[in-house]
XYZ file of C-alpha atoms in Angstrom:
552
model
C -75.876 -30.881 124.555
C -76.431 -33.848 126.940
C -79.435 -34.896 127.984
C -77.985 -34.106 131.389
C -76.995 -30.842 130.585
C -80.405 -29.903 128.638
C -82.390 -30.969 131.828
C -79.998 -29.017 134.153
C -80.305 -26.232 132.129
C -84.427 -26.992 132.234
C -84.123 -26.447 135.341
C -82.159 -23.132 135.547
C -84.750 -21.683 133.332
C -88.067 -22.211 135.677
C -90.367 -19.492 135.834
C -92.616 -18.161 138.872
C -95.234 -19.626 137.576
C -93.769 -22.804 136.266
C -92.190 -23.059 139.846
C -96.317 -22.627 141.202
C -97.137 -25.831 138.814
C -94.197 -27.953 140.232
C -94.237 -26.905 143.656
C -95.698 -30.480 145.193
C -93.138 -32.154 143.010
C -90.072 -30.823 144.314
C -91.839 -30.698 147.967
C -91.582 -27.171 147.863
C -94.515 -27.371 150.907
C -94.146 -30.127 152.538
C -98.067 -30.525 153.019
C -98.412 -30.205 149.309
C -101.408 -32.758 147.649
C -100.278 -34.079 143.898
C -102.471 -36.404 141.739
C -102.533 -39.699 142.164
C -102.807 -40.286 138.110
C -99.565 -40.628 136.641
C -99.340 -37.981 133.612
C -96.955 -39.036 130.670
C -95.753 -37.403 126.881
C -94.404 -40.132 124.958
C -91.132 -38.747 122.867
C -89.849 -39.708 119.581
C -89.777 -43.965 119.149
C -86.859 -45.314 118.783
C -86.934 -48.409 116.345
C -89.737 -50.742 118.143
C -89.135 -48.750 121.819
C -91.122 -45.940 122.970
C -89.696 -44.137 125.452
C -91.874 -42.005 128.039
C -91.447 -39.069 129.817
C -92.798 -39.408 133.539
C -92.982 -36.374 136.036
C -90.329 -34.513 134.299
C -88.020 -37.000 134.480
C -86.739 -37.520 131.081
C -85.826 -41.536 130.215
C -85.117 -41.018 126.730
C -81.622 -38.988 126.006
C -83.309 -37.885 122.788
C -86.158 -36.096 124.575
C -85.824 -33.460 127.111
C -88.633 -32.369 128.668
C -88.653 -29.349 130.119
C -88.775 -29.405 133.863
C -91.453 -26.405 134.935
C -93.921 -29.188 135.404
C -95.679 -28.431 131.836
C -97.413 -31.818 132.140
C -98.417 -31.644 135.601
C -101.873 -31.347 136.871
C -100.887 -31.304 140.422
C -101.833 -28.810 142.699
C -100.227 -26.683 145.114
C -100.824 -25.422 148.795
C -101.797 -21.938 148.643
C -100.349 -21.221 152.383
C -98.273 -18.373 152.476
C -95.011 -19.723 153.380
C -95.130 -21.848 150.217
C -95.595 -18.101 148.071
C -92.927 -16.607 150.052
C -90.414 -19.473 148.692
C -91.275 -18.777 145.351
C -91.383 -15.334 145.692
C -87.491 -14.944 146.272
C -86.818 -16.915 143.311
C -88.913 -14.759 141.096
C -86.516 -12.210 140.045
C -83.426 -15.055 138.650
C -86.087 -16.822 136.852
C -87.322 -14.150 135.280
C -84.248 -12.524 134.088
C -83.391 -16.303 132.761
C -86.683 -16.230 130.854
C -85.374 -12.888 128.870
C -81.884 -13.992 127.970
C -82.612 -17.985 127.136
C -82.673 -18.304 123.454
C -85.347 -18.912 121.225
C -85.837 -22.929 120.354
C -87.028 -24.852 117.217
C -89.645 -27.028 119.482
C -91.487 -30.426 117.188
C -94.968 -31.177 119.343
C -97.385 -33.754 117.510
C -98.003 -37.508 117.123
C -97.380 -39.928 114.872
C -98.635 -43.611 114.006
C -95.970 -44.557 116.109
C -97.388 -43.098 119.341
C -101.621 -42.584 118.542
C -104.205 -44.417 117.021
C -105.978 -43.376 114.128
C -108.922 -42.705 115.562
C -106.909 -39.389 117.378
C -104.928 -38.975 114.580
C -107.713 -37.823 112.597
C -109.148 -35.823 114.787
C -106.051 -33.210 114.889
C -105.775 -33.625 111.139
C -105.077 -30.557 109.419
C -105.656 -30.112 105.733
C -103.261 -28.373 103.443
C -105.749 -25.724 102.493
C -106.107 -25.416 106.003
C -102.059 -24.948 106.826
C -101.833 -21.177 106.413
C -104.843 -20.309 108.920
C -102.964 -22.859 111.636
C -99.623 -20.940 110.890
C -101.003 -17.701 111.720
C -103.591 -18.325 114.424
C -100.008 -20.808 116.121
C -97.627 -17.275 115.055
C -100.227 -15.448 116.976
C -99.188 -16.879 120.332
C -97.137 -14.876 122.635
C -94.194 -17.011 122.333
C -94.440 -18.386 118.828
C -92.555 -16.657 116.126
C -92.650 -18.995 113.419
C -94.688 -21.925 112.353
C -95.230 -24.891 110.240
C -97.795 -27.776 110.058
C -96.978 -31.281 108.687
C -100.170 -33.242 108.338
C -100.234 -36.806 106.832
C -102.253 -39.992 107.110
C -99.867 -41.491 109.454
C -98.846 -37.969 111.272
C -99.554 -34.240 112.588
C -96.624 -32.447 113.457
C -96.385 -28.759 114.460
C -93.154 -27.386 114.053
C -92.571 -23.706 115.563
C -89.729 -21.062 116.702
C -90.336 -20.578 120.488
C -89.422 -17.376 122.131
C -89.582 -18.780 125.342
C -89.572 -22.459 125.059
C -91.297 -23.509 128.527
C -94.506 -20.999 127.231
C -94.611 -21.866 123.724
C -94.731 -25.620 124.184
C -97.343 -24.849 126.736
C -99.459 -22.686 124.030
C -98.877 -25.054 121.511
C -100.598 -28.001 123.340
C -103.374 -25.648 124.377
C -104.026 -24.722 120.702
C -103.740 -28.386 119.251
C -106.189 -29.604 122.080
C -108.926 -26.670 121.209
C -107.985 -26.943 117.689
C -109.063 -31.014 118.176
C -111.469 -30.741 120.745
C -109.270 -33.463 122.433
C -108.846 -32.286 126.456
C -105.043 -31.541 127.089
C -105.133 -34.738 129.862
C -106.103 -37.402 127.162
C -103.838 -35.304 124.080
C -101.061 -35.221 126.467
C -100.989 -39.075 126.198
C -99.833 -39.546 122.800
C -97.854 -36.648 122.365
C -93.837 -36.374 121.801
C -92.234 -33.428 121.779
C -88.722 -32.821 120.923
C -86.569 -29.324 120.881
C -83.778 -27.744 119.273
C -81.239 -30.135 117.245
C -83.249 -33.366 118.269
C -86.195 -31.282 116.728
C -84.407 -30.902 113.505
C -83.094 -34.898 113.407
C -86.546 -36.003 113.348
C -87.619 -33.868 110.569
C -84.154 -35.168 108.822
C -85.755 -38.674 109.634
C -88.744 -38.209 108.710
C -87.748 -36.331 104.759
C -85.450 -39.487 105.151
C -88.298 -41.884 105.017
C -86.881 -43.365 108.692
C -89.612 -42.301 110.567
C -92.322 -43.587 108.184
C -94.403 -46.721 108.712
C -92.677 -48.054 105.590
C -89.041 -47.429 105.705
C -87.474 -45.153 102.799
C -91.484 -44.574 101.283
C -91.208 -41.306 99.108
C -94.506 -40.158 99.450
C -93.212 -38.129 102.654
C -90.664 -36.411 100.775
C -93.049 -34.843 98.964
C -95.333 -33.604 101.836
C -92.899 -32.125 102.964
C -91.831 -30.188 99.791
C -95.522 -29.555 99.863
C -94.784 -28.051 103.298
C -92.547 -24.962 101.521
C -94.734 -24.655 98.832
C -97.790 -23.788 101.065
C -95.486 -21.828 103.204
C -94.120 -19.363 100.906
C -95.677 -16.043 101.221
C -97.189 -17.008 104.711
C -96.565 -14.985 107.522
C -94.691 -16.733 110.110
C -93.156 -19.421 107.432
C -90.191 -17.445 108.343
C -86.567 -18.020 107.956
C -85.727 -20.343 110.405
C -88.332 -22.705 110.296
C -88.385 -22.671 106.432
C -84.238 -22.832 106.036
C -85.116 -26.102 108.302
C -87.662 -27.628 106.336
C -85.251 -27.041 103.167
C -82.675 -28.414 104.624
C -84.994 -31.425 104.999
C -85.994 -31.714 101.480
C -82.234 -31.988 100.844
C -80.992 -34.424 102.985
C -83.787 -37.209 101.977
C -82.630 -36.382 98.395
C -79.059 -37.443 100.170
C -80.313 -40.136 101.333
C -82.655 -41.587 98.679
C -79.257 -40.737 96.044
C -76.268 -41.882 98.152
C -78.269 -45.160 99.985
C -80.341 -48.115 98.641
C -83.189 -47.520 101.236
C -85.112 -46.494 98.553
C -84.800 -50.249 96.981
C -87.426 -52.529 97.603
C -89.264 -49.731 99.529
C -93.111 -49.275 99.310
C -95.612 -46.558 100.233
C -98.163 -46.548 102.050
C -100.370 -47.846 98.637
C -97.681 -50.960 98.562
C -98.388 -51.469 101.544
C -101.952 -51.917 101.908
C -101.707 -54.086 98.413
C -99.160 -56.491 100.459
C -101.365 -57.139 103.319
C -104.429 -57.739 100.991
C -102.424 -60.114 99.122
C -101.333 -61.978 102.954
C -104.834 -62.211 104.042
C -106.479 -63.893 100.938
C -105.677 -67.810 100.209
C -103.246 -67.950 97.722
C -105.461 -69.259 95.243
C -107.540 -66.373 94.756
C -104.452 -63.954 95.026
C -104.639 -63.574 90.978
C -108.462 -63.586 90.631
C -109.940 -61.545 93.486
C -112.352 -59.305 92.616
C -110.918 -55.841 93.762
C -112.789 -52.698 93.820
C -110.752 -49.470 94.512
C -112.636 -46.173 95.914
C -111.059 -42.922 95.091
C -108.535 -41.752 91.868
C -106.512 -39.839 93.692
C -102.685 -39.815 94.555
C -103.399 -42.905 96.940
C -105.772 -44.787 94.427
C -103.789 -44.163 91.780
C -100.834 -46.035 93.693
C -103.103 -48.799 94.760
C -104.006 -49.404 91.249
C -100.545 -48.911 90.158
C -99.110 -51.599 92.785
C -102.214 -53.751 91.830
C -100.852 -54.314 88.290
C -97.425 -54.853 89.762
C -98.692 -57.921 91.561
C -100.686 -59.435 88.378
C -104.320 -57.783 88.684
C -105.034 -56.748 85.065
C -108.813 -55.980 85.952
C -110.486 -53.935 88.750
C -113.407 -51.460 89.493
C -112.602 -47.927 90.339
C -115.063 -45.827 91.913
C -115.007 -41.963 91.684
C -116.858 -39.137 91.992
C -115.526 -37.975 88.234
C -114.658 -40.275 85.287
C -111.507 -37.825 84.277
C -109.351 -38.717 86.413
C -109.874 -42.716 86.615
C -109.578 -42.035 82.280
C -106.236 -40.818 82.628
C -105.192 -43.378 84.747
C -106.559 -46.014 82.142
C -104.767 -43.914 79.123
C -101.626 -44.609 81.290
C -102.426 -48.518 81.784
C -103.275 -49.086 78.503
C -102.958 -53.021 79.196
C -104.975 -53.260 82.439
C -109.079 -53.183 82.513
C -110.396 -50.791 84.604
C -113.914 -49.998 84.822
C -114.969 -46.918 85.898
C -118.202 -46.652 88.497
C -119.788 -43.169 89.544
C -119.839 -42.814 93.312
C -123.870 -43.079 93.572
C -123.309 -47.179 92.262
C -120.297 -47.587 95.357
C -122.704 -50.333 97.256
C -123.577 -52.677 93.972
C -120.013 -52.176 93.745
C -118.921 -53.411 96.610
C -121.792 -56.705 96.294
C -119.092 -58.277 93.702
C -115.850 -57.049 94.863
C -113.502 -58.960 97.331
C -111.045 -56.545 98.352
C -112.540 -52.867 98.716
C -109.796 -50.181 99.031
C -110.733 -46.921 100.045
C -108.462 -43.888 100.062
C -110.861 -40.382 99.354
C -111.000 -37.297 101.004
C -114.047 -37.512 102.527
C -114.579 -36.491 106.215
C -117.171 -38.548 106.604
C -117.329 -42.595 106.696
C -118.289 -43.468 103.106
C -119.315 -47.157 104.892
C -121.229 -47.958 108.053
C -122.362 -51.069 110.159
C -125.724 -50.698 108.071
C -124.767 -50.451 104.847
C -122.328 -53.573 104.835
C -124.572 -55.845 107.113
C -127.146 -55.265 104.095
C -124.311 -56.662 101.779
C -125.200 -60.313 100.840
C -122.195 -62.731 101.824
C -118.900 -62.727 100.095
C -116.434 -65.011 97.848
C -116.758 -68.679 99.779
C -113.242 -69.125 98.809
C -112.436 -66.544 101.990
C -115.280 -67.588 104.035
C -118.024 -65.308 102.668
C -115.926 -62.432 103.948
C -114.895 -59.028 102.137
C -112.027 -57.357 102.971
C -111.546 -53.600 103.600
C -108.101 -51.832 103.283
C -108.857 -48.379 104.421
C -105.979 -45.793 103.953
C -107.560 -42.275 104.447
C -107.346 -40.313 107.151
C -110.098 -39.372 108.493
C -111.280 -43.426 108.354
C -113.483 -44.055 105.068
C -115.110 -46.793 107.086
C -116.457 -46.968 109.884
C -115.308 -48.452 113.361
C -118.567 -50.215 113.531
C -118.145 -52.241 110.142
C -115.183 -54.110 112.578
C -118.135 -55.339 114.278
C -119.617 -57.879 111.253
C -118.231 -61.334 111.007
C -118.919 -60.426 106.858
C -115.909 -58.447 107.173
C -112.259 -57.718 108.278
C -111.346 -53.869 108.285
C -107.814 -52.777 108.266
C -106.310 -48.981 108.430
C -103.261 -47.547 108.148
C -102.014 -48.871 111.669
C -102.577 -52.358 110.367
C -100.166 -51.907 107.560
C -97.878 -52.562 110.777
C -97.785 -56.337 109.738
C -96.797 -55.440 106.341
C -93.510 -53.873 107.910
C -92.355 -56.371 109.935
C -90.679 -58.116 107.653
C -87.244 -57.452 106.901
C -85.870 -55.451 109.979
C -82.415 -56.170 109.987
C -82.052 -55.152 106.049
C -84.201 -51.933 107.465
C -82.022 -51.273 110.144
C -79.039 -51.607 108.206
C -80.240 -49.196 105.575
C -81.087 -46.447 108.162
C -77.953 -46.919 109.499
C -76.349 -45.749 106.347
C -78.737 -42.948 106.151
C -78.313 -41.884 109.681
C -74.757 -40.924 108.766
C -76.102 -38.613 106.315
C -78.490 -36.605 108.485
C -75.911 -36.553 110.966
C -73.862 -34.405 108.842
C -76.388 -32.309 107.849
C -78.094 -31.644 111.267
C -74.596 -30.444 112.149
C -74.688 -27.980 109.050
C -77.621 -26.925 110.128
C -77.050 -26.409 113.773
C -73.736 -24.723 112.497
C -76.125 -22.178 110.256
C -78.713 -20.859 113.286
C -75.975 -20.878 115.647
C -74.453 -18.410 113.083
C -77.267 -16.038 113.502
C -76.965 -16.541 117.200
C -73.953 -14.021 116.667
C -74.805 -11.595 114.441
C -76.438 -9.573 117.411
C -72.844 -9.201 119.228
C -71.125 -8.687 115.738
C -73.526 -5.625 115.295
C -73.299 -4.090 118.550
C -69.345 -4.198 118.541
C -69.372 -2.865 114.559
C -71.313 -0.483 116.174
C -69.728 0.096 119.425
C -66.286 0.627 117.590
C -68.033 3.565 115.008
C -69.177 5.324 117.921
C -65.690 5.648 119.554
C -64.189 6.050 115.608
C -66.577 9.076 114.883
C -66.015 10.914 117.909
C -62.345 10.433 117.864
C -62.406 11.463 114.502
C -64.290 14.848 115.683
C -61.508 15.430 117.766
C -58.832 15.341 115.502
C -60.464 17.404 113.042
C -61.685 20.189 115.117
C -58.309 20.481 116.420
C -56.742 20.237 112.629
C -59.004 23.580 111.777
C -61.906 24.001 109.152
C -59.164 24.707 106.574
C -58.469 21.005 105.914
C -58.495 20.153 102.381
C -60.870 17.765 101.347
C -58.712 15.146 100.526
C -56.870 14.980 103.670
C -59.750 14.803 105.461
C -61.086 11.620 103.796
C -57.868 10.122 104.343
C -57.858 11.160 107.659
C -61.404 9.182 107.868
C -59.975 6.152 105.740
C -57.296 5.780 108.495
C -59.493 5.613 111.244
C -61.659 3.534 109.242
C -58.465 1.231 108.442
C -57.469 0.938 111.940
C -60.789 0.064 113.061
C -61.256 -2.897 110.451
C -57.637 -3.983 111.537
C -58.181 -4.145 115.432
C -62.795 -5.669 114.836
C -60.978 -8.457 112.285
C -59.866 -10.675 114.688
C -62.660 -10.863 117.470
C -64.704 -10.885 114.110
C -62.975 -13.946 113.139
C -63.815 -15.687 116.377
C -67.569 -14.943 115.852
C -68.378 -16.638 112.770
C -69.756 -20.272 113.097
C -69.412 -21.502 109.401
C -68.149 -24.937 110.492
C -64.711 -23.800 107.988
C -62.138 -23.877 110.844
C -61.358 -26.151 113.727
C -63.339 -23.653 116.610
C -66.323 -25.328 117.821
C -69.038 -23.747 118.875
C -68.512 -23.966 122.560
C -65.497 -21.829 121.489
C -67.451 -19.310 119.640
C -70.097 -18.658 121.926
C -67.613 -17.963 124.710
C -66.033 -15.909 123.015
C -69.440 -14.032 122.426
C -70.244 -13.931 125.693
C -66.666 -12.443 126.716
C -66.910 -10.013 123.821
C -70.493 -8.717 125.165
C -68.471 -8.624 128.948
C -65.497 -6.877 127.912
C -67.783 -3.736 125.756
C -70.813 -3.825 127.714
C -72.659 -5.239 124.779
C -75.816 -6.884 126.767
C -76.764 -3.233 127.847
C -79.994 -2.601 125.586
C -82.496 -4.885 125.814
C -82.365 -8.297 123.876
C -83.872 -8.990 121.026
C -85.611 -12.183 122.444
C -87.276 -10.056 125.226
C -88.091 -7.146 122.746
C -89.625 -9.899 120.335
C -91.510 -11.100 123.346
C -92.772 -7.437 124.518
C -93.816 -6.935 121.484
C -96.050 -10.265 120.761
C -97.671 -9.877 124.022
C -98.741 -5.985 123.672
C -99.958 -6.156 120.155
C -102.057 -9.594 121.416
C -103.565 -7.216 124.398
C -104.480 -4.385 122.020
């Protein structure tokens, strides 16, 4: 779809009471008063460009934002005339809102669009993913759910009965969640929906959407993402078939590209741009101390002894796991420190890099300004390379002119170089996710058609059971068994005969030359010609359903 056609089609699906929040935007009264502040969502980046949504007025073809005014904070006249308007259009919009079709809907924020300092607050961690999948499923309009939190992102991933309401309940949930207001959240968020939705998760399983282009770390959050998922309620098929899907394609595209080659994580990273910002003649001999034996520290280490350190001090709250990593780099001295020494630590190291799961800063303003001064060779200065997420050290240690402080947004630098050879790369991967996303697309739209294939199987063994009646009431009760069944294997015959065609031109398993424009119409024909749409849908019984068990 177009990004003209998905905002037409935006617009065809306004509710009443998305109508009431746009109202002084489409001049609906003419004495209508709107905000003077000018509300934006920032959608996905693309390359160095981030495009922004203003006023419903989409300016990036790869983000449609939906145009009920979901990001407006303007307010309406209340005069009856204005009500009256709205009224009439009440009863189209509302039998739109039961037949539109559920969406796969991507709201979060990234490195790319919000500082760390919000990033952490709407971090989620893993132990904490099934309680956000089920409080998220427990929205009216959100039937499934998935959370993707990282250092450099939080994502929220959901199926979205009704895609106006459940982006809407979404952003509500994320900004309680947070304790960010929706006005300042609303700032840094991108949202994307339905295939452009399942690109970007393509992207980022790719490694294309990372800070580091091709890192693999994300590959395996995201595997981490099914793992946690399995056995949740509301991990359900579509969003985890998606997220699958994703773990293949960056196998794809780490097996069939080179954008793997040369790449480095987040860890390389932050080991490059401690390497640019010492003098080169201490490069080989700085003093580097490295907080936390994690999966981050043990990459920092790792890329350490890549670039020529052979000795460093690790601190840790446990010796067991900075041992194994010792038993592993037999060659390379590494001294272990218990957390309580961190501070003498940190008196004789250089470079401090700190990557623990602590929610709390493990350094303040304080405790560094008591530090005495550091290596003259870098102007008495220490460095701090702080990859966690929530910040290891504090904002305030930015303040001393003993110190430089860099986080995860400064690995930005790092990154820089290279971009043609980056863009090149993605290129090549790009035509891998491309044929995927189609598979994909190809696979829900399938399911899209199973409703109509039902109702005529089961349209079609109405009419075959009473005719059958018929003609064996009228044959007698003296019919032998055997003729009867072949009696019923005829009519069962002649059915499967005349349902195989239309059947034919139902599937969507991308193995003939129908596209799915095709299909669909000949769905909708299909449901035209037998008076399929007559019970209710299954979207609006989904919805019923939702909202009357959440009012019980």
């Amino acid at each position: 779809m177009s990004a003209a056609s998905g905002f037409a089609t935006s617009f065809a699906g306004v509710t009443l009471e998305s109508l009431l929040s746009y109202s002084s935007q489409s001049r609906v009264s003419s004495s209508s008063s709107s905000s003077s502040s000018q509300l934006r969502l920032f959608c996905k980046p693309v390359g160095n460009r981030r495009w922004i949504c203003s006023r419903g007025v989409t300016l990036n073809p790869m983000c449609e934002v939906p145009s009920n005014g979901l990001f407006q904070d303007e307010k309406i006249d209340s005069r009856s005339t204005s009500v009256s308007i709205l009224e009439q259009l009440k009863t189209s919009a509302a039998d739109r809102y039961t037949k539109e079709r559920s969406s796969i809907v991507v709201i979060g924020l990234s490195v790319h669009t919000a500082p760390v300092e919000m990033r952490e607050k709407l971090a989620i961690p893993e132990a904490e993913w099934p309680r956000a999948i089920g409080e998220l499923c427990g929205l009216n309009h959100i039937e499934e759910a998935a959370v993707l939190s990282t250092c450099n992102r939080m994502e929220i991933y959901a199926v979205a009965l009704s895609q106006h309401r459940g982006i809407r309940e979404v952003i509500d949930w994320m900004a309680k969640t947070s304790g960010i207001p929706v006005s300042e959240l609303r700032e840094h968020l991108f949202l994307l929906h339905d295939n452009d939705a399942t690109q970007h998760l393509f992207e980022v399983a790719s490694g294309l959407d990372s800070l580091v282009l091709g890192e693999g770390q994300i590959l395996a959050q995201v595997r981490q993402v099914v793992k946690v998922g399995q056995g949740v309620v509301g991990f359900g098929r579509n969003i985890s078939y998606l997220f699958k899907q994703a773990i293949t394609v960056g196998r794809r595209v780490r097996t069939e590209t080179n954008i793997a080659s040369g790449a480095v994580s987040v860890s390389s990273a932050a080991v490059e741009l401690a390497l640019m910002k010492l003098p080169d003649s201490l490069s080989s001999t700085a003093r580097m101390l490295v907080i936390g034996a994690g999966k981050m520290g043990k990459l920092v280490i790792k890329h350490l002894v890549a670039k020529g350190c052979m000795k460093m001090v690790v601190v840790n709250r446990s010796e067991e796991k900075v041992a194994a990593i010792r038993e592993e780099l037999k060659d390379v001295e590494i001294i272990y420190k218990p957390l309580t020494e961190m501070l003498s630590c940190t008196t004789e190291a250089d470079v401090i890099f700190t990557s623990t799961a602590s929610e709390t800063p493990l350094y303040l303003k304080q405790h560094v300004e008591a530090l005495p001064p550091g290596s003259p060779e870098i102007g008495g200065l220490r460095l701090f390379i702080d990859i966690s997420v929530p910040r290891n050290v504090g904002s305030c240690v930015s303040d001393l002119k003993t110190a430089r402080v860099y986080n995860v947004d400064d690995l930005k630098e790092v990154v820089a170089a290279n971009k043609e050879d980056r863009l090149r790369k993605a290129m090549e991967a790009q035509a891998i996710i491309d044929q995927e996303s189609i598979q994909f697309q190809a696979w829900r739209d399938s399911l899209e058609t199973v409703p109509t294939i039902k109702k005529l199987r089961s349209y079609a063994e109405r009419i075959r059971i009473s005719e059958l009646e018929k003609c064996l009431s009228k044959l007698g009760n003296d019919i032998p068994k055997k003729t009867r069944k072949s009696v019923d294997d005829l009519s069962r015959g002649i059915v499967n005969k005349l349902l195989h065609g239309p059947m034919q031109h139902l599937r969507c398993d991308n193995s003939d030359s129908r596209t799915l424009s095709e299909i669909l119409e000949n769905m909708h024909a299909l449901n035209r010609m037998f008076n399929l749409d007559t019970e209710l849908s299954i979207l609006e019984q989904k919805i019923r359903a939702k909202v009357e068990q959440t009012q019980k």
